[in-house]
Amino acid sequence: NLPIAVTGVSSGIGAATASMLNDRGIKLVGIDRTVPESFAGTFIQADLSTPAGARAAAAQVAEAAPGGLQGLANIAGVPGTAPWRTVLGVNVFGVRELTRALAPVLAEGASVVNLASSVAFHWRGLADACARFALAQDTEEALDAVAGDAHATGESYLFSKQCVCFLTEHLSAELLPRRIRVNAVSPGPVQTPILEDFKNDHGRDKVEGAAKLLGRFGEPEDVARVVAYLLSDAAPWINGADIRVDGGLTAYRSSAAI
Ligand code: NAI
């Protein structure tokens, strides 16, 4: 029974995932920049907005899990109301650097889950730009290179989540020889503190209109349940996938657009 590392445990979907895994008897190592009100496991306070921060967090996780990890859930994320460098730093490079730094600690057969977003489905045409950005060796250079790019800076959140979808497939291929699965979960609007930022970023009417259409906003547990499933042995043949958990929002919008 090796532990699972979960980022973003101090709020919303990360907190719900940690609590669900704890109820199933799984040991946890939690990571967040904010100290949680309550957390059952080893908590590590870390800032995932820079590669150095992510690597320092990974070193502490490795120390807290000397026997290795059975899973990693990259849930921490920031909305598009934050400065674009922070959005791309946490949502893209935070995920990449933490996963790569923890790869040697992940046991064979382990599972990694990344939080993307249903908004990424609107941006499939940016695959090449995302690939260049998300795989750049020098992250500072990559950030400087997209400074004039309207997609990456003006729509940093959407761009970052498209990059997460790309990185998920890429890391899945990278870790396949070690039988480590890497999947993404793409939620629609979920009732967490970040939702208020989404209303300010994407438009209040649009976000509230989605809840009207679907009957309600998602609850953190709607997403946590799928993350926990992908982390478990119940999903051994799901690898490199992106599972939409959005109440049908994306399907409705794309079919309405036909
Ligand atoms: P939240 O705001 O409730 O939680 C995010 C957590 O990430 C917080 O505890 C925060 O302290 C942590 N975090 C932020 N920056 C960090 C950093 N630099 N270092 C370490 N920790 C940091 O948000 P929520 O809703 O739980 O979001 C979880 C994930 O789900 C995010 O990646 C978000 O983009 C994604 N998502 C959320 C949706 C929603 O409607 N709530 C919809 C689609 C995706």
mmCIF file with all atom_site columns, C-alpha atoms and ligand atoms in Angstrom, residues 8 10-14 32-34 46-49 75-78 90 115-117 157 161 187-190 192-195 198, ligand 1:
data_model
loop_
_atom_site.group_PDB
_atom_site.id
_atom_site.type_symbol
_atom_site.label_atom_id
_atom_site.label_alt_id
_atom_site.label_comp_id
_atom_site.label_asym_id
_atom_site.label_entity_id
_atom_site.label_seq_id
_atom_site.pdbx_PDB_ins_code
_atom_site.Cartn_x
_atom_site.Cartn_y
_atom_site.Cartn_z
_atom_site.occupancy
_atom_site.B_iso_or_equiv
_atom_site.pdbx_formal_charge
_atom_site.auth_seq_id
_atom_site.auth_comp_id
_atom_site.auth_asym_id
_atom_site.auth_atom_id
_atom_site.pdbx_PDB_model_num
ATOM   1  C CA  . GLY A 1 8   ? -3.701  21.281 -4.659  1.00 0.00 ? 8   GLY A CA  1
ATOM   2  C CA  . SER A 1 10  ? -5.849  22.703 0.325   1.00 0.00 ? 10  SER A CA  1
ATOM   3  C CA  . SER A 1 11  ? -8.962  23.508 -1.688  1.00 0.00 ? 11  SER A CA  1
ATOM   4  C CA  . GLY A 1 12  ? -11.675 22.312 -4.068  1.00 0.00 ? 12  GLY A CA  1
ATOM   5  C CA  . ILE A 1 13  ? -11.028 19.245 -6.231  1.00 0.00 ? 13  ILE A CA  1
ATOM   6  C CA  . GLY A 1 14  ? -7.639  18.438 -4.629  1.00 0.00 ? 14  GLY A CA  1
ATOM   7  C CA  . ASP A 1 32  ? 0.033   22.969 -1.833  1.00 0.00 ? 32  ASP A CA  1
ATOM   8  C CA  . ARG A 1 33  ? 1.334   26.501 -1.479  1.00 0.00 ? 33  ARG A CA  1
ATOM   9  C CA  . THR A 1 34  ? -1.346  27.060 1.205   1.00 0.00 ? 34  THR A CA  1
ATOM   10 C CA  . ALA A 1 46  ? 5.586   24.166 -1.786  1.00 0.00 ? 46  ALA A CA  1
ATOM   11 C CA  . ASP A 1 47  ? 5.239   26.619 -4.651  1.00 0.00 ? 47  ASP A CA  1
ATOM   12 C CA  . LEU A 1 48  ? 4.846   24.787 -7.965  1.00 0.00 ? 48  LEU A CA  1
ATOM   13 C CA  . SER A 1 49  ? 5.044   27.954 -10.111 1.00 0.00 ? 49  SER A CA  1
ATOM   14 C CA  . ILE A 1 75  ? -4.479  18.939 -9.370  1.00 0.00 ? 75  ILE A CA  1
ATOM   15 C CA  . ALA A 1 76  ? -3.055  22.349 -8.311  1.00 0.00 ? 76  ALA A CA  1
ATOM   16 C CA  . GLY A 1 77  ? -3.870  25.053 -10.838 1.00 0.00 ? 77  GLY A CA  1
ATOM   17 C CA  . VAL A 1 78  ? -4.439  28.786 -11.189 1.00 0.00 ? 78  VAL A CA  1
ATOM   18 C CA  . VAL A 1 90  ? 1.945   26.326 -12.503 1.00 0.00 ? 90  VAL A CA  1
ATOM   19 C CA  . LEU A 1 115 ? -6.234  18.150 -14.256 1.00 0.00 ? 115 LEU A CA  1
ATOM   20 C CA  . ALA A 1 116 ? -6.903  19.744 -17.637 1.00 0.00 ? 116 ALA A CA  1
ATOM   21 C CA  . SER A 1 117 ? -10.236 21.451 -18.435 1.00 0.00 ? 117 SER A CA  1
ATOM   22 C CA  . TYR A 1 157 ? -5.679  29.456 -18.995 1.00 0.00 ? 157 TYR A CA  1
ATOM   23 C CA  . LYS A 1 161 ? -4.942  23.374 -20.309 1.00 0.00 ? 161 LYS A CA  1
ATOM   24 C CA  . PRO A 1 187 ? -13.866 19.172 -15.828 1.00 0.00 ? 187 PRO A CA  1
ATOM   25 C CA  . GLY A 1 188 ? -16.523 21.687 -16.809 1.00 0.00 ? 188 GLY A CA  1
ATOM   26 C CA  . PRO A 1 189 ? -17.418 24.420 -14.277 1.00 0.00 ? 189 PRO A CA  1
ATOM   27 C CA  . VAL A 1 190 ? -17.136 23.028 -10.739 1.00 0.00 ? 190 VAL A CA  1
ATOM   28 C CA  . THR A 1 192 ? -14.862 25.645 -5.972  1.00 0.00 ? 192 THR A CA  1
ATOM   29 C CA  . PRO A 1 193 ? -13.161 28.984 -5.106  1.00 0.00 ? 193 PRO A CA  1
ATOM   30 C CA  . ILE A 1 194 ? -11.652 29.141 -8.626  1.00 0.00 ? 194 ILE A CA  1
ATOM   31 C CA  . LEU A 1 195 ? -15.149 29.446 -10.166 1.00 0.00 ? 195 LEU A CA  1
ATOM   32 C CA  . PHE A 1 198 ? -13.615 31.927 -14.151 1.00 0.00 ? 198 PHE A CA  1
HETATM 33 P P1  . NAI B 2 .   ? -9.006  25.733 -6.220  1.00 0.00 ? 1   NAI B P1  1
HETATM 34 O O1  . NAI B 2 .   ? -8.620  27.143 -6.436  1.00 0.00 ? 1   NAI B O1  1
HETATM 35 O O2  . NAI B 2 .   ? -10.104 25.423 -5.264  1.00 0.00 ? 1   NAI B O2  1
HETATM 36 O O3  . NAI B 2 .   ? -7.726  24.881 -5.799  1.00 0.00 ? 1   NAI B O3  1
HETATM 37 C C1  . NAI B 2 .   ? -6.485  25.030 -6.428  1.00 0.00 ? 1   NAI B C1  1
HETATM 38 C C2  . NAI B 2 .   ? -5.396  24.671 -5.432  1.00 0.00 ? 1   NAI B C2  1
HETATM 39 O O4  . NAI B 2 .   ? -4.134  24.794 -6.109  1.00 0.00 ? 1   NAI B O4  1
HETATM 40 C C3  . NAI B 2 .   ? -5.359  25.621 -4.227  1.00 0.00 ? 1   NAI B C3  1
HETATM 41 O O5  . NAI B 2 .   ? -5.321  24.893 -3.018  1.00 0.00 ? 1   NAI B O5  1
HETATM 42 C C4  . NAI B 2 .   ? -4.085  26.414 -4.448  1.00 0.00 ? 1   NAI B C4  1
HETATM 43 O O6  . NAI B 2 .   ? -3.457  26.847 -3.250  1.00 0.00 ? 1   NAI B O6  1
HETATM 44 C C5  . NAI B 2 .   ? -3.224  25.416 -5.227  1.00 0.00 ? 1   NAI B C5  1
HETATM 45 N N1  . NAI B 2 .   ? -2.166  26.113 -5.950  1.00 0.00 ? 1   NAI B N1  1
HETATM 46 C C6  . NAI B 2 .   ? -2.316  27.164 -6.803  1.00 0.00 ? 1   NAI B C6  1
HETATM 47 N N2  . NAI B 2 .   ? -1.119  27.614 -7.207  1.00 0.00 ? 1   NAI B N2  1
HETATM 48 C C7  . NAI B 2 .   ? -0.191  26.840 -6.594  1.00 0.00 ? 1   NAI B C7  1
HETATM 49 C C8  . NAI B 2 .   ? 1.229   26.834 -6.589  1.00 0.00 ? 1   NAI B C8  1
HETATM 50 N N3  . NAI B 2 .   ? 1.940   27.749 -7.259  1.00 0.00 ? 1   NAI B N3  1
HETATM 51 N N4  . NAI B 2 .   ? 1.869   25.890 -5.869  1.00 0.00 ? 1   NAI B N4  1
HETATM 52 C C9  . NAI B 2 .   ? 1.165   24.982 -5.147  1.00 0.00 ? 1   NAI B C9  1
HETATM 53 N N5  . NAI B 2 .   ? -0.180  24.958 -5.091  1.00 0.00 ? 1   NAI B N5  1
HETATM 54 C C10 . NAI B 2 .   ? -0.849  25.878 -5.805  1.00 0.00 ? 1   NAI B C10 1
HETATM 55 O O7  . NAI B 2 .   ? -9.373  25.160 -7.653  1.00 0.00 ? 1   NAI B O7  1
HETATM 56 P P2  . NAI B 2 .   ? -10.065 23.779 -8.102  1.00 0.00 ? 1   NAI B P2  1
HETATM 57 O O8  . NAI B 2 .   ? -11.344 24.108 -8.723  1.00 0.00 ? 1   NAI B O8  1
HETATM 58 O O9  . NAI B 2 .   ? -9.998  22.773 -7.035  1.00 0.00 ? 1   NAI B O9  1
HETATM 59 O O10 . NAI B 2 .   ? -9.077  23.383 -9.277  1.00 0.00 ? 1   NAI B O10 1
HETATM 60 C C11 . NAI B 2 .   ? -8.301  22.198 -9.288  1.00 0.00 ? 1   NAI B C11 1
HETATM 61 C C12 . NAI B 2 .   ? -7.836  21.959 -10.720 1.00 0.00 ? 1   NAI B C12 1
HETATM 62 O O11 . NAI B 2 .   ? -8.966  21.731 -11.558 1.00 0.00 ? 1   NAI B O11 1
HETATM 63 C C13 . NAI B 2 .   ? -7.074  23.137 -11.339 1.00 0.00 ? 1   NAI B C13 1
HETATM 64 O O12 . NAI B 2 .   ? -6.000  22.644 -12.106 1.00 0.00 ? 1   NAI B O12 1
HETATM 65 C C14 . NAI B 2 .   ? -8.128  23.791 -12.228 1.00 0.00 ? 1   NAI B C14 1
HETATM 66 O O13 . NAI B 2 .   ? -7.552  24.504 -13.284 1.00 0.00 ? 1   NAI B O13 1
HETATM 67 C C15 . NAI B 2 .   ? -8.900  22.576 -12.698 1.00 0.00 ? 1   NAI B C15 1
HETATM 68 N N6  . NAI B 2 .   ? -10.247 22.886 -13.158 1.00 0.00 ? 1   NAI B N6  1
HETATM 69 C C16 . NAI B 2 .   ? -11.188 23.424 -12.306 1.00 0.00 ? 1   NAI B C16 1
HETATM 70 C C17 . NAI B 2 .   ? -12.443 23.728 -12.778 1.00 0.00 ? 1   NAI B C17 1
HETATM 71 C C18 . NAI B 2 .   ? -13.484 24.350 -11.895 1.00 0.00 ? 1   NAI B C18 1
HETATM 72 O O14 . NAI B 2 .   ? -14.492 24.820 -12.435 1.00 0.00 ? 1   NAI B O14 1
HETATM 73 N N7  . NAI B 2 .   ? -13.320 24.408 -10.583 1.00 0.00 ? 1   NAI B N7  1
HETATM 74 C C19 . NAI B 2 .   ? -12.816 23.477 -14.178 1.00 0.00 ? 1   NAI B C19 1
HETATM 75 C C20 . NAI B 2 .   ? -11.775 22.909 -14.983 1.00 0.00 ? 1   NAI B C20 1
HETATM 76 C C21 . NAI B 2 .   ? -10.532 22.626 -14.476 1.00 0.00 ? 1   NAI B C21 1
#
